[in-house]
mmCIF file of C-alpha atoms in Angstrom:
data_model
loop_
_atom_site.group_PDB
_atom_site.id
_atom_site.type_symbol
_atom_site.label_atom_id
_atom_site.label_comp_id
_atom_site.label_asym_id
_atom_site.label_seq_id
_atom_site.Cartn_x
_atom_site.Cartn_y
_atom_site.Cartn_z
ATOM 1 C CA MET S 1 0.000 0.000 0.000
ATOM 2 C CA ASN S 2 1.330 3.445 -0.934
ATOM 3 C CA ALA S 3 1.790 5.893 1.936
ATOM 4 C CA MET S 4 -0.558 8.876 1.973
ATOM 5 C CA PRO S 5 1.205 11.949 0.514
ATOM 6 C CA GLU S 6 1.925 14.547 3.178
ATOM 7 C CA PRO S 7 0.031 17.315 1.306
ATOM 8 C CA LEU S 8 -3.095 15.131 1.324
ATOM 9 C CA ARG S 9 -2.659 14.392 5.022
ATOM 10 C CA LEU S 10 -2.533 18.140 5.722
ATOM 11 C CA ALA S 11 -5.510 18.793 3.424
ATOM 12 C CA LEU S 12 -7.665 16.260 5.264
ATOM 13 C CA ALA S 13 -6.772 17.873 8.582
ATOM 14 C CA LEU S 14 -7.749 21.295 7.218
ATOM 15 C CA ALA S 15 -11.018 19.933 5.835
ATOM 16 C CA ALA S 16 -11.869 18.466 9.228
ATOM 17 C CA ALA S 17 -11.458 21.989 10.626
ATOM 18 C CA SER S 18 -13.854 23.403 7.954
ATOM 19 C CA VAL S 19 -11.033 24.944 5.917
ATOM 20 C CA PRO S 20 -11.432 23.974 2.207
ATOM 21 C CA PRO S 21 -7.988 23.028 0.800
ATOM 22 C CA LEU S 22 -6.564 22.422 -2.667
ATOM 23 C CA PRO S 23 -3.155 21.209 -3.912
ATOM 24 C CA LEU S 24 -0.567 23.500 -5.506
ATOM 25 C CA ARG S 25 1.848 22.327 -8.181
ATOM 26 C CA ALA S 26 5.381 23.503 -8.991
ATOM 27 C CA GLY S 27 5.466 27.272 -8.873
ATOM 28 C CA LYS S 28 2.972 27.128 -6.003
ATOM 29 C CA VAL S 29 0.012 27.654 -8.322
ATOM 30 C CA PRO S 30 -3.171 25.579 -8.782
ATOM 31 C CA PHE S 31 -3.265 22.663 -11.188
ATOM 32 C CA GLY S 32 -4.579 23.429 -14.665
ATOM 33 C CA ASN S 33 -8.008 22.422 -15.876
ATOM 34 C CA CYS S 34 -8.604 19.058 -17.521
ATOM 35 C CA ARG S 35 -9.414 18.920 -21.250
ATOM 36 C CA THR S 36 -13.148 19.034 -20.606
ATOM 37 C CA CYS S 37 -12.837 22.140 -18.418
ATOM 38 C CA ALA S 38 -10.114 23.883 -20.486
ATOM 39 C CA LYS S 39 -10.889 27.561 -21.083
ATOM 40 C CA ASN S 40 -14.046 27.099 -19.030
ATOM 41 C CA ALA S 41 -15.725 25.163 -21.865
ATOM 42 C CA CYS S 42 -17.656 23.235 -19.193
ATOM 43 C CA GLY S 43 -19.419 26.415 -18.103
ATOM 44 C CA GLY S 44 -17.714 26.682 -14.726
ATOM 45 C CA ARG S 45 -18.611 25.375 -11.286
ATOM 46 C CA PRO S 46 -21.893 26.217 -9.533
ATOM 47 C CA ASN S 47 -20.101 28.189 -6.786
ATOM 48 C CA MET S 48 -18.454 30.668 -9.149
ATOM 49 C CA LYS S 49 -19.662 34.226 -9.590
ATOM 50 C CA SER S 50 -21.266 33.156 -12.865
ATOM 51 C CA ALA S 51 -22.710 29.844 -11.735
ATOM 52 C CA GLY S 52 -22.126 26.949 -14.139
ATOM 53 C CA PRO S 53 -23.063 23.280 -14.437
ATOM 54 C CA CYS S 54 -19.582 21.731 -14.157
ATOM 55 C CA GLN S 55 -19.509 18.521 -12.114
ATOM 56 C CA CYS S 56 -15.914 17.592 -12.954
ATOM 57 C CA PRO S 57 -14.453 15.284 -10.284
ATOM 58 C CA GLY S 58 -10.933 16.618 -10.904
ATOM 59 C CA VAL S 59 -8.903 19.477 -9.453
ATOM 60 C CA CYS S 60 -10.190 22.068 -11.927
ATOM 61 C CA HIS S 61 -11.036 25.771 -11.644
ATOM 62 C CA ALA S 62 -8.400 26.702 -9.058
ATOM 63 C CA TRP S 63 -9.985 28.100 -5.845
ATOM 64 C CA ALA S 64 -13.400 26.758 -6.887
ATOM 65 C CA ALA S 65 -12.101 23.188 -6.558
ATOM 66 C CA ALA S 66 -11.327 23.642 -2.850
ATOM 67 C CA THR S 67 -13.558 21.446 -0.727
ATOM 68 C CA THR S 68 -14.000 20.076 2.775
ATOM 69 C CA ASP S 69 -15.356 16.764 1.461
ATOM 70 C CA PRO S 70 -12.774 14.122 2.454
ATOM 71 C CA ARG S 71 -14.108 11.703 -0.186
ATOM 72 C CA THR S 72 -13.329 14.197 -2.933
ATOM 73 C CA LEU S 73 -9.923 15.094 -1.499
ATOM 74 C CA ALA S 74 -8.895 11.433 -1.265
ATOM 75 C CA SER S 75 -10.549 10.374 -4.531
ATOM 76 C CA PRO S 76 -8.671 8.708 -7.422
ATOM 77 C CA ALA S 77 -9.300 11.800 -9.563
ATOM 78 C CA TRP S 78 -7.313 13.963 -7.134
ATOM 79 C CA ALA S 79 -4.593 11.392 -6.382
ATOM 80 C CA PRO S 80 -2.144 12.424 -9.160
ATOM 81 C CA ALA S 81 -2.317 16.044 -8.010
ATOM 82 C CA TRP S 82 -1.492 15.164 -4.406
ATOM 83 C CA HIS S 83 1.509 13.117 -5.525
ATOM 84 C CA GLN S 84 2.795 16.096 -7.538
ATOM 85 C CA ALA S 85 1.799 18.796 -5.041
ATOM 86 C CA VAL S 86 4.528 21.003 -3.583
ATOM 87 C CA ALA S 87 2.225 22.875 -1.200
ATOM 88 C CA VAL S 88 -1.362 23.168 0.009
ATOM 89 C CA ALA S 89 -3.606 26.206 -0.386
ATOM 90 C CA TYR S 90 -7.074 27.010 0.904
ATOM 91 C CA HIS S 91 -10.071 29.118 -0.075
ATOM 92 C CA PRO S 92 -10.311 31.801 2.653
ATOM 93 C CA GLY S 93 -13.850 32.806 1.685
ATOM 94 C CA GLY S 94 -14.950 29.193 2.068
ATOM 95 C CA ALA S 95 -13.388 29.145 5.527
ATOM 96 C CA GLY S 96 -15.234 32.332 6.495
ATOM 97 C CA VAL S 97 -12.132 34.508 6.691
ATOM 98 C CA THR S 98 -10.395 37.372 4.910
ATOM 99 C CA VAL S 99 -6.613 37.457 4.538
ATOM 100 C CA VAL S 100 -4.746 40.744 4.263
ATOM 101 C CA ASP S 101 -1.509 39.735 2.525
ATOM 102 C CA LEU S 102 1.300 42.112 3.547
ATOM 103 C CA ASP S 103 4.206 41.553 1.190
ATOM 104 C CA ASN S 104 6.999 43.753 2.530
ATOM 105 C CA ALA S 105 8.267 45.723 5.523
ATOM 106 C CA ALA S 106 6.568 48.949 4.452
ATOM 107 C CA ALA S 107 3.206 47.196 4.174
ATOM 108 C CA LEU S 108 3.691 45.697 7.641
ATOM 109 C CA THR S 109 4.486 49.109 9.097
ATOM 110 C CA TRP S 110 1.337 50.530 7.525
ATOM 111 C CA ALA S 111 -0.841 47.669 8.816
ATOM 112 C CA ARG S 112 0.455 47.930 12.371
ATOM 113 C CA ALA S 113 -0.388 51.631 12.405
ATOM 114 C CA THR S 114 -3.753 51.311 10.620
ATOM 115 C CA LEU S 115 -5.484 47.952 11.106
ATOM 116 C CA PRO S 116 -6.756 46.319 14.292
ATOM 117 C CA ALA S 117 -4.641 43.501 15.684
ATOM 118 C CA THR S 118 -5.681 39.989 14.711
ATOM 119 C CA ARG S 119 -4.210 36.534 14.066
ATOM 120 C CA THR S 120 -1.016 36.692 12.002
ATOM 121 C CA VAL S 121 0.851 34.111 9.929
ATOM 122 C CA PRO S 122 4.499 34.747 8.923
ATOM 123 C CA THR S 123 5.280 34.548 5.190
ATOM 124 C CA THR S 124 8.547 34.636 3.271
ATOM 125 C CA ARG S 125 8.506 38.424 2.889
ATOM 126 C CA GLY S 126 5.848 39.621 5.313
ATOM 127 C CA GLU S 127 2.701 38.381 7.055
ATOM 128 C CA HIS S 128 -0.863 37.262 6.493
ATOM 129 C CA TRP S 129 -3.374 39.017 8.769
ATOM 130 C CA LEU S 130 -6.534 36.918 9.190
ATOM 131 C CA TYR S 131 -9.919 38.442 10.004
ATOM 132 C CA ARG S 132 -13.214 36.693 10.685
ATOM 133 C CA GLY S 133 -15.643 37.531 7.866
ATOM 134 C CA VAL S 134 -15.849 37.374 4.064
ATOM 135 C CA MET S 135 -15.589 40.114 1.441
ATOM 136 C CA ARG S 136 -14.639 40.647 -2.193
ATOM 137 C CA SER S 137 -10.982 40.020 -3.021
ATOM 138 C CA ALA S 138 -8.698 42.566 -4.691
ATOM 139 C CA ASN S 139 -4.994 42.659 -5.443
ATOM 140 C CA ALA S 140 -2.641 45.612 -4.901
ATOM 141 C CA VAL S 141 -5.154 47.718 -2.992
ATOM 142 C CA ARG S 142 -2.106 49.673 -1.873
ATOM 143 C CA PRO S 143 1.644 49.016 -2.328
ATOM 144 C CA GLY S 144 2.465 45.527 -1.096
ATOM 145 C CA VAL S 145 -1.078 44.775 0.110
ATOM 146 C CA ASP S 146 -3.571 42.245 -1.314
ATOM 147 C CA VAL S 147 -6.978 41.355 0.122
ATOM 148 C CA LYS S 148 -7.884 37.679 -0.353
ATOM 149 C CA SER S 149 -11.242 36.250 0.628
ATOM 150 C CA SER S 150 -13.999 35.216 -1.801
ATOM 151 C CA MET S 151 -12.952 33.650 -5.124
ATOM 152 C CA GLN S 152 -9.277 33.480 -4.159
ATOM 153 C CA TYR S 153 -6.799 31.006 -2.741
ATOM 154 C CA VAL S 154 -4.038 31.457 -0.183
ATOM 155 C CA ARG S 155 -1.103 29.156 0.483
ATOM 156 C CA TRP S 156 -1.404 27.423 3.866
ATOM 157 C CA LEU S 157 1.541 28.441 6.032
ATOM 158 C CA GLY S 158 0.201 27.373 9.402
ATOM 159 C CA PRO S 159 -2.541 28.379 11.834
ATOM 160 C CA GLY S 160 -0.783 31.565 12.945
ATOM 161 C CA ASP S 161 -0.664 33.315 16.304
ATOM 162 C CA GLY S 162 -3.053 35.575 18.148
ATOM 163 C CA ARG S 163 -6.812 35.913 18.447
ATOM 164 C CA MET S 164 -8.693 36.340 15.170
ATOM 165 C CA THR S 165 -10.884 39.445 15.268
ATOM 166 C CA ALA S 166 -13.865 40.503 13.186
ATOM 167 C CA LEU S 167 -13.310 41.939 9.725
ATOM 168 C CA PRO S 168 -13.058 45.717 10.266
ATOM 169 C CA PRO S 169 -14.455 48.498 8.021
ATOM 170 C CA SER S 170 -10.879 49.680 7.420
ATOM 171 C CA VAL S 171 -10.188 46.516 5.406
ATOM 172 C CA ARG S 172 -13.459 46.682 3.481
ATOM 173 C CA THR S 173 -12.690 50.321 2.640
ATOM 174 C CA LEU S 174 -9.452 49.291 0.926
ATOM 175 C CA VAL S 175 -11.468 47.595 -1.812
ATOM 176 C CA VAL S 176 -14.200 50.249 -1.935
ATOM 177 C CA LYS S 177 -11.580 52.941 -2.550
ATOM 178 C CA GLU S 178 -10.210 51.011 -5.495
ATOM 179 C CA GLU S 179 -13.701 50.940 -7.018
ATOM 180 C CA THR S 180 -14.054 54.730 -6.974
ATOM 181 C CA THR S 181 -13.200 56.678 -10.130
ATOM 182 C CA PRO S 182 -11.110 59.781 -9.279
ATOM 183 C CA ALA S 183 -12.521 63.176 -10.167
ATOM 184 C CA ARG S 184 -12.280 64.152 -13.818
ATOM 185 C CA GLY S 185 -9.503 66.542 -14.700
ATOM 186 C CA ARG S 186 -7.012 64.886 -12.402
ATOM 187 C CA VAL S 187 -4.089 63.409 -14.328
ATOM 188 C CA VAL S 188 -3.564 59.914 -12.944
ATOM 189 C CA SER S 189 -1.456 58.338 -15.686
ATOM 190 C CA SER S 190 -0.650 58.296 -19.353
ATOM 191 C CA VAL S 191 -1.139 55.147 -21.391
ATOM 192 C CA PRO S 192 1.431 54.873 -24.206
ATOM 193 C CA GLU S 193 0.291 54.506 -27.800
ATOM 194 C CA ARG S 194 -0.549 50.906 -28.720
ATOM 195 C CA ALA S 195 -1.536 49.288 -31.996
ATOM 196 C CA ASP S 196 -5.257 48.900 -32.603
ATOM 197 C CA TRP S 197 -6.750 45.434 -33.087
ATOM 198 C CA ASP S 198 -6.592 44.107 -36.637
ATOM 199 C CA ARG S 199 -5.855 40.885 -38.509
ATOM 200 C CA THR S 200 -2.085 41.308 -38.146
ATOM 201 C CA VAL S 201 -2.369 40.578 -34.411
ATOM 202 C CA ALA S 202 -5.287 38.130 -34.668
ATOM 203 C CA THR S 203 -4.265 35.582 -37.261
ATOM 204 C CA GLY S 204 -6.118 32.771 -35.478
ATOM 205 C CA CYS S 205 -9.393 34.567 -34.710
ATOM 206 C CA ARG S 206 -12.541 33.089 -36.241
ATOM 207 C CA HIS S 207 -14.530 36.354 -36.019
ATOM 208 C CA THR S 208 -14.857 39.080 -38.626
ATOM 209 C CA GLU S 209 -13.216 42.457 -38.017
ATOM 210 C CA ARG S 210 -16.648 44.087 -37.987
ATOM 211 C CA TYR S 211 -17.849 41.754 -35.240
ATOM 212 C CA VAL S 212 -14.796 42.405 -33.059
ATOM 213 C CA HIS S 213 -14.790 46.187 -33.575
ATOM 214 C CA THR S 214 -18.527 46.463 -32.884
ATOM 215 C CA GLY S 215 -18.201 44.610 -29.588
ATOM 216 C CA LEU S 216 -15.099 46.587 -28.629
ATOM 217 C CA GLU S 217 -16.659 49.995 -29.343
ATOM 218 C CA ARG S 218 -19.753 49.129 -27.322
ATOM 219 C CA GLY S 219 -17.554 48.039 -24.439
ATOM 220 C CA LEU S 220 -15.399 51.170 -24.596
ATOM 221 C CA ALA S 221 -18.525 53.324 -24.556
ATOM 222 C CA LEU S 222 -19.703 51.544 -21.403
ATOM 223 C CA VAL S 223 -16.376 52.181 -19.653
ATOM 224 C CA ARG S 224 -16.313 55.865 -20.674
ATOM 225 C CA SER S 225 -19.883 56.346 -19.421
ATOM 226 C CA HIS S 226 -18.788 55.695 -15.817
ATOM 227 C CA THR S 227 -17.367 59.112 -15.100
ATOM 228 C CA GLU S 228 -18.143 59.190 -11.382
ATOM 229 C CA SER S 229 -17.452 55.659 -10.155
ATOM 230 C CA GLY S 230 -17.207 52.028 -11.222
ATOM 231 C CA ALA S 231 -15.160 52.482 -14.406
ATOM 232 C CA GLY S 232 -12.535 50.035 -13.146
ATOM 233 C CA SER S 233 -15.115 47.354 -12.516
ATOM 234 C CA LYS S 234 -16.736 48.024 -15.880
ATOM 235 C CA ALA S 235 -13.327 47.659 -17.578
ATOM 236 C CA PHE S 236 -12.961 44.252 -15.929
ATOM 237 C CA GLY S 237 -16.434 43.237 -17.113
ATOM 238 C CA VAL S 238 -15.857 44.396 -20.682
ATOM 239 C CA ALA S 239 -12.495 42.599 -20.878
ATOM 240 C CA ARG S 240 -14.031 39.443 -19.474
ATOM 241 C CA PHE S 241 -16.954 39.561 -21.912
ATOM 242 C CA LEU S 242 -14.746 40.153 -24.957
ATOM 243 C CA ALA S 243 -12.346 37.371 -23.947
ATOM 244 C CA ALA S 244 -15.273 34.966 -23.582
ATOM 245 C CA GLN S 245 -16.179 35.522 -27.241
ATOM 246 C CA HIS S 246 -12.835 34.010 -28.268
ATOM 247 C CA THR S 247 -12.739 30.886 -26.102
ATOM 248 C CA HIS S 248 -13.352 28.618 -29.108
ATOM 249 C CA CYS S 249 -10.949 30.355 -31.495
ATOM 250 C CA PRO S 250 -7.712 28.539 -32.351
ATOM 251 C CA GLY S 251 -5.830 31.809 -31.657
ATOM 252 C CA PRO S 252 -4.019 34.082 -31.457
ATOM 253 C CA CYS S 253 -6.873 36.583 -31.258
ATOM 254 C CA GLY S 254 -4.988 39.743 -30.339
ATOM 255 C CA LEU S 255 -6.612 40.078 -26.929
ATOM 256 C CA ASP S 256 -3.699 42.182 -25.662
ATOM 257 C CA ALA S 257 -4.482 44.809 -28.292
ATOM 258 C CA LEU S 258 -8.129 44.840 -27.208
ATOM 259 C CA GLY S 259 -6.995 45.066 -23.611
ATOM 260 C CA TRP S 260 -4.866 48.143 -24.129
ATOM 261 C CA GLN S 261 -7.782 49.966 -25.707
ATOM 262 C CA ILE S 262 -9.952 49.145 -22.687
ATOM 263 C CA VAL S 263 -7.185 50.361 -20.365
ATOM 264 C CA ALA S 264 -6.962 53.629 -22.297
ATOM 265 C CA ALA S 265 -10.730 54.118 -22.032
ATOM 266 C CA ALA S 266 -10.656 53.565 -18.265
ATOM 267 C CA VAL S 267 -7.729 55.929 -17.795
ATOM 268 C CA SER S 268 -9.542 58.577 -19.845
ATOM 269 C CA VAL S 269 -12.256 58.806 -17.160
ATOM 270 C CA GLY S 270 -9.837 58.933 -14.266
ATOM 271 C CA VAL S 271 -9.011 55.330 -13.324
ATOM 272 C CA PRO S 272 -5.373 55.055 -12.160
ATOM 273 C CA GLU S 273 -3.398 53.249 -14.854
ATOM 274 C CA PRO S 274 -2.044 50.460 -12.587
ATOM 275 C CA TYR S 275 -5.577 49.611 -11.453
ATOM 276 C CA ALA S 276 -6.916 49.791 -15.024
ATOM 277 C CA ARG S 277 -4.218 47.412 -16.252
ATOM 278 C CA ARG S 278 -4.869 45.046 -13.376
ATOM 279 C CA ALA S 279 -8.634 45.056 -13.882
ATOM 280 C CA VAL S 280 -8.342 44.417 -17.606
ATOM 281 C CA ALA S 281 -5.725 41.684 -17.201
ATOM 282 C CA ASN S 282 -7.940 39.948 -14.632
ATOM 283 C CA GLY S 283 -10.911 40.243 -16.973
ATOM 284 C CA LEU S 284 -9.055 38.796 -19.958
ATOM 285 C CA ASN S 285 -7.865 35.866 -17.842
ATOM 286 C CA ALA S 286 -11.117 35.250 -15.948
ATOM 287 C CA THR S 287 -12.729 32.945 -18.514
ATOM 288 C CA GLU S 288 -9.699 30.684 -18.834
ATOM 289 C CA ARG S 289 -9.041 30.280 -15.116
ATOM 290 C CA GLY S 290 -12.734 30.124 -14.199
ATOM 291 C CA ALA S 291 -12.326 32.760 -11.546
ATOM 292 C CA ALA S 292 -15.521 34.564 -12.305
#
């Protein structure tokens, strides 16, 4: 009889404590989708933001595969992943917690002066601060700070020290601030000139140029219409929608060129360029990784 892999042993212990785990492969990232689930062709799992019908027994859809069901964790479909796993992650939202990921000394200094004390877990470069409660996740809400809760995964580095306190408004505000479009007239960034989408960058796209340009222009108009707030979120949604139209193309489809035009539209109504780039990149990748 083969010995149980140590990552699986840890995962079962986490599941017993109502913490939904998943294995991480080399690079400390989730395992890729199977052929049936590739590029979200299965429609996604029921617990995603856009609920889908996927009932795949494998380790597909990253954070959405995390589970506390020991039968699933120890199933034959998951066995190859546990034997290849280099680490274990968990879905913080599924465990009812929010993780503030502090990635450097400056971020730690800011947190100690700004956020209420709670349970902390040391990381390679900083700390994870764990709060009781669930919220929307967002990366780079300020330099060196990510907020990870719903629809995210976090590498398990131990239970941590200290008493876990309730999720404070100061953490929720970090994400709300990122959703607000700055006042018009304020120069927040300058997006460099980029080539427009055409057949030279989309040699594997199955759509006509008219189809692509029509969808793009409608999306850009939606982003530009949010002059007071929400342009960043709209840029994410437009990028995600446009990317979804190309999931069955052989590629390349020139999605980067489409993305830069969406970024420029968001910046034109006051969205900071780093946030606009991040939102659009997340939107373009959302369909493939099944994160939304």
